[in-house]
């Protein structure tokens, strides 16, 4: 005959009147209760709520959108560093256990962008109007993309008042992990203007000895000389620049 007794009580049963005659006393392996608790901001699930002594149990911790795990304690002991890929495992259960998890909102940092006329600035592929903020979650990356308009170029880029113009790659700059508000200022500069020429028959117009008859690009802030040459038997009757008579 075999008698099963609670763990640690074999000696007491062997000495007790009425029980000591039993020679086959077996201690039962106890089961322990496993539980969890958390605040608002996520959920904790348990692989098994009742585990035999010596078994293992895994907690899966799932923060809600916009939340992160800030701490975890097991029976009052901090085990935050033991969380791997949002899971925590007790490899060998030896007692009742409660995992308590604290969630907190993930901080959002403002990417303030300012720039003059002549282009656009994107934050993580979304255009940001000059003077406005784009918000980025803590510890995530952010990429600023600077897009000059036609006839414009990037003159200077300041990040938190530091010149990063030379660090741009394909007109982009990336911060791999954001941990504070950022301020980006971009200066665009005009490089060219469009020069449109309209003339009736009877002559030709040239720029730098090249005849032109429609629209050409000319460098900004540089002297411009046009040569107007009437054909044989013709003369210039009028000339206007941006509707201003320059004849």
Short mmCIF file of C-alpha atoms in Angstrom, two decimals:
data_model
loop_
_atom_site.label_atom_id
_atom_site.label_comp_id
_atom_site.label_asym_id
_atom_site.label_seq_id
_atom_site.Cartn_x
_atom_site.Cartn_y
_atom_site.Cartn_z
CA UNK A 1 0.00 0.00 0.00
CA UNK A 2 1.27 3.47 -0.84
CA UNK A 3 0.37 6.65 0.99
CA UNK A 4 0.89 10.14 -0.47
CA UNK A 5 1.70 12.94 1.96
CA UNK A 6 2.53 16.63 1.59
CA UNK A 7 6.13 17.52 0.87
CA UNK A 8 8.31 17.66 3.98
CA UNK A 9 5.98 15.64 6.20
CA UNK A 10 7.39 12.10 5.74
CA UNK A 11 9.23 12.11 9.08
CA UNK A 12 6.14 13.27 10.95
CA UNK A 13 4.02 10.51 9.42
CA UNK A 14 6.66 7.89 10.16
CA UNK A 15 6.60 8.91 13.83
CA UNK A 16 2.85 9.33 14.16
CA UNK A 17 0.71 6.67 15.81
CA UNK A 18 -1.51 5.03 13.25
CA UNK A 19 0.70 6.05 10.35
CA UNK A 20 4.12 4.77 11.23
CA UNK A 21 3.15 1.26 10.21
CA UNK A 22 3.01 2.39 6.58
CA UNK A 23 6.34 1.67 4.92
CA UNK A 24 5.65 3.18 1.49
CA UNK A 25 5.18 6.88 2.15
CA UNK A 26 5.54 9.13 -0.92
CA UNK A 27 5.71 12.88 -0.78
CA UNK A 28 3.58 14.63 -3.41
CA UNK A 29 5.21 17.22 -5.65
CA UNK A 30 3.38 20.47 -4.91
CA UNK A 31 1.79 22.80 -7.47
CA UNK A 32 2.32 26.54 -7.20
CA UNK A 33 0.00 29.36 -8.22
CA UNK A 34 1.27 31.77 -10.86
CA UNK A 35 -0.35 35.17 -11.34
CA UNK A 36 0.30 38.63 -12.73
CA UNK A 37 -0.82 42.21 -12.31
CA UNK A 38 -0.31 45.41 -14.26
CA UNK A 39 -1.55 48.95 -14.65
CA UNK A 40 -3.25 50.41 -17.73
CA UNK A 41 -1.11 50.32 -20.84
CA UNK A 42 -0.76 46.67 -21.72
CA UNK A 43 -1.47 43.06 -20.85
CA UNK A 44 0.39 40.15 -19.27
CA UNK A 45 -0.41 36.55 -20.18
CA UNK A 46 0.88 33.43 -18.45
CA UNK A 47 1.74 30.12 -20.10
CA UNK A 48 0.30 28.23 -17.09
CA UNK A 49 -1.38 29.52 -13.94
CA UNK A 50 -0.60 26.38 -11.94
CA UNK A 51 2.87 24.86 -12.21
CA UNK A 52 4.34 21.75 -10.60
CA UNK A 53 7.44 22.38 -8.52
CA UNK A 54 10.52 22.34 -10.74
CA UNK A 55 8.55 23.28 -13.86
CA UNK A 56 8.89 26.49 -15.82
CA UNK A 57 6.49 29.29 -16.67
CA UNK A 58 6.66 32.14 -19.18
CA UNK A 59 5.01 35.55 -18.98
CA UNK A 60 4.28 37.39 -22.23
CA UNK A 61 4.15 41.14 -21.76
CA UNK A 62 2.34 43.14 -24.46
CA UNK A 63 2.41 46.94 -24.18
CA UNK A 64 -0.45 48.76 -25.88
CA UNK A 65 0.20 51.14 -28.77
CA UNK A 66 2.12 54.14 -27.44
CA UNK A 67 3.19 52.41 -24.21
CA UNK A 68 6.36 50.73 -22.98
CA UNK A 69 7.46 48.51 -20.08
CA UNK A 70 9.09 50.57 -17.34
CA UNK A 71 9.52 47.92 -14.64
CA UNK A 72 8.70 44.34 -13.64
CA UNK A 73 8.94 42.74 -10.20
CA UNK A 74 8.60 39.08 -9.24
CA UNK A 75 7.36 38.69 -5.67
CA UNK A 76 8.73 42.17 -5.01
CA UNK A 77 12.14 41.61 -6.63
CA UNK A 78 13.07 43.72 -9.66
CA UNK A 79 13.42 41.50 -12.72
CA UNK A 80 13.11 44.16 -15.43
CA UNK A 81 16.52 43.32 -16.88
CA UNK A 82 15.39 39.71 -17.34
CA UNK A 83 12.70 40.64 -19.86
CA UNK A 84 13.77 39.49 -23.33
CA UNK A 85 11.65 40.32 -26.38
CA UNK A 86 8.75 41.20 -24.06
CA UNK A 87 8.84 37.81 -22.30
CA UNK A 88 10.00 36.76 -18.85
CA UNK A 89 10.58 33.13 -17.85
CA UNK A 90 10.93 31.44 -14.48
CA UNK A 91 12.97 28.36 -15.43
CA UNK A 92 12.40 26.51 -12.14
CA UNK A 93 9.30 27.26 -10.07
CA UNK A 94 9.77 26.75 -6.31
CA UNK A 95 7.02 28.92 -4.83
CA UNK A 96 3.86 30.85 -5.64
CA UNK A 97 4.80 33.72 -7.92
CA UNK A 98 3.28 37.03 -8.97
CA UNK A 99 4.78 39.18 -11.72
CA UNK A 100 3.87 42.85 -11.44
CA UNK A 101 4.42 44.97 -14.54
CA UNK A 102 4.30 48.75 -14.81
CA UNK A 103 3.57 50.37 -18.18
CA UNK A 104 4.10 54.03 -19.09
CA UNK A 105 3.42 56.14 -22.16
CA UNK A 106 6.31 56.42 -24.61
CA UNK A 107 7.53 60.04 -24.71
CA UNK A 108 7.03 61.87 -28.00
CA UNK A 109 9.63 64.44 -29.04
CA UNK A 110 8.98 67.40 -31.33
CA UNK A 111 10.98 67.84 -34.51
CA UNK A 112 10.64 71.57 -35.15
CA UNK A 113 11.34 72.50 -38.78
CA UNK A 114 11.84 75.96 -40.27
CA UNK A 115 12.89 76.92 -43.80
CA UNK A 116 12.60 79.75 -46.29
CA UNK A 117 11.03 79.71 -49.75
CA UNK A 118 12.74 77.49 -52.27
CA UNK A 119 12.05 73.96 -51.10
CA UNK A 120 10.39 71.50 -48.74
CA UNK A 121 11.42 69.49 -45.69
CA UNK A 122 10.14 66.02 -44.87
CA UNK A 123 10.31 64.21 -41.53
CA UNK A 124 10.16 60.43 -41.98
CA UNK A 125 8.71 60.96 -45.48
CA UNK A 126 5.95 63.32 -44.30
CA UNK A 127 6.17 66.95 -45.38
CA UNK A 128 6.28 69.46 -42.52
CA UNK A 129 5.13 73.05 -43.01
CA UNK A 130 7.79 75.55 -41.96
CA UNK A 131 7.39 76.52 -38.30
CA UNK A 132 5.56 73.32 -37.38
CA UNK A 133 6.50 70.18 -35.45
CA UNK A 134 6.51 66.51 -36.35
CA UNK A 135 6.49 64.15 -33.38
CA UNK A 136 8.70 61.08 -33.04
CA UNK A 137 8.61 58.38 -30.37
CA UNK A 138 11.49 58.05 -27.93
CA UNK A 139 14.41 55.83 -29.04
CA UNK A 140 13.18 55.61 -32.65
CA UNK A 141 15.03 56.95 -35.68
CA UNK A 142 14.13 60.07 -37.61
CA UNK A 143 15.19 61.05 -41.12
CA UNK A 144 15.06 64.62 -42.40
CA UNK A 145 14.78 64.86 -46.20
CA UNK A 146 15.43 68.23 -47.78
CA UNK A 147 14.03 68.84 -51.27
CA UNK A 148 14.97 72.04 -53.10
CA UNK A 149 12.62 73.35 -55.77
CA UNK A 150 13.73 73.80 -59.39
CA UNK A 151 16.31 76.61 -59.67
CA UNK A 152 17.13 76.37 -55.93
CA UNK A 153 19.80 74.60 -53.87
CA UNK A 154 20.48 73.87 -50.20
CA UNK A 155 22.62 76.66 -48.78
CA UNK A 156 22.87 75.63 -45.11
CA UNK A 157 21.29 73.16 -42.66
CA UNK A 158 21.43 73.69 -38.91
CA UNK A 159 20.41 71.03 -36.37
CA UNK A 160 20.08 72.51 -32.89
CA UNK A 161 22.20 75.43 -34.22
CA UNK A 162 25.01 73.10 -35.37
CA UNK A 163 25.92 73.18 -39.06
CA UNK A 164 25.33 69.70 -40.54
CA UNK A 165 25.26 70.72 -44.21
CA UNK A 166 28.38 68.69 -45.05
CA UNK A 167 26.90 65.61 -43.38
CA UNK A 168 23.88 65.37 -45.69
CA UNK A 169 23.72 62.23 -47.82
CA UNK A 170 21.48 62.54 -50.88
CA UNK A 171 19.90 65.54 -49.16
CA UNK A 172 19.03 63.43 -46.10
CA UNK A 173 20.15 63.38 -42.47
CA UNK A 174 19.25 60.63 -39.97
CA UNK A 175 19.26 60.48 -36.18
CA UNK A 176 19.31 56.81 -35.18
CA UNK A 177 17.77 57.23 -31.71
CA UNK A 178 15.77 60.27 -30.61
CA UNK A 179 15.90 61.20 -26.95
CA UNK A 180 15.11 64.94 -26.99
CA UNK A 181 13.33 67.64 -28.97
CA UNK A 182 15.17 68.70 -32.13
CA UNK A 183 15.27 71.92 -34.15
CA UNK A 184 16.12 71.88 -37.88
CA UNK A 185 16.63 75.08 -39.86
CA UNK A 186 17.16 74.94 -43.62
CA UNK A 187 18.24 77.81 -45.87
CA UNK A 188 17.52 77.50 -49.58
CA UNK A 189 19.29 79.73 -52.11
CA UNK A 190 18.25 80.52 -55.67
CA UNK A 191 20.76 79.28 -58.23
CA UNK A 192 19.02 80.10 -61.53
CA UNK A 193 16.22 82.10 -63.09
CA UNK A 194 14.19 81.31 -66.18
CA UNK A 195 14.72 83.79 -69.00
CA UNK A 196 11.94 83.78 -71.58
CA UNK A 197 12.45 85.54 -74.90
CA UNK A 198 9.63 86.53 -77.26
CA UNK A 199 10.37 88.29 -80.53
CA UNK A 200 8.68 88.68 -83.89
CA UNK A 201 10.35 87.98 -87.20
CA UNK A 202 13.04 90.43 -88.26
CA UNK A 203 15.99 89.71 -86.05
CA UNK A 204 17.68 87.48 -83.50
CA UNK A 205 18.52 87.52 -79.82
CA UNK A 206 21.58 85.83 -78.39
CA UNK A 207 22.98 85.13 -74.92
CA UNK A 208 26.70 84.46 -74.64
CA UNK A 209 26.82 84.19 -78.41
CA UNK A 210 24.14 81.48 -78.41
CA UNK A 211 20.90 82.34 -80.19
CA UNK A 212 17.80 81.89 -78.03
CA UNK A 213 14.15 81.98 -79.00
CA UNK A 214 12.24 80.56 -76.01
CA UNK A 215 13.17 79.88 -72.35
CA UNK A 216 16.66 79.30 -70.96
CA UNK A 217 18.13 79.12 -67.47
CA UNK A 218 20.47 81.88 -66.34
CA UNK A 219 22.56 81.96 -63.19
CA UNK A 220 21.23 83.99 -60.29
CA UNK A 221 23.08 87.10 -59.15
CA UNK A 222 25.25 87.22 -62.27
CA UNK A 223 25.39 89.98 -64.94
CA UNK A 224 23.22 89.24 -67.97
CA UNK A 225 23.92 90.63 -71.43
CA UNK A 226 21.59 90.02 -74.36
CA UNK A 227 22.58 90.83 -77.91
CA UNK A 228 19.62 91.97 -80.03
CA UNK A 229 20.46 91.98 -83.72
CA UNK A 230 17.95 93.17 -86.35
CA UNK A 231 18.03 91.49 -89.75
CA UNK A 232 18.92 93.42 -92.87
CA UNK A 233 16.19 95.99 -93.49
CA UNK A 234 14.77 95.80 -89.94
CA UNK A 235 15.27 97.85 -86.79
CA UNK A 236 14.25 97.57 -83.13
CA UNK A 237 10.98 99.31 -82.39
CA UNK A 238 10.62 98.37 -78.72
CA UNK A 239 11.98 96.11 -75.99
CA UNK A 240 10.44 95.34 -72.61
CA UNK A 241 11.81 93.51 -69.58
CA UNK A 242 9.12 92.17 -67.27
CA UNK A 243 6.71 94.65 -68.95
CA UNK A 244 9.08 97.57 -68.31
CA UNK A 245 10.19 99.47 -71.43
CA UNK A 246 13.98 99.27 -71.82
CA UNK A 247 14.18 100.41 -75.43
#
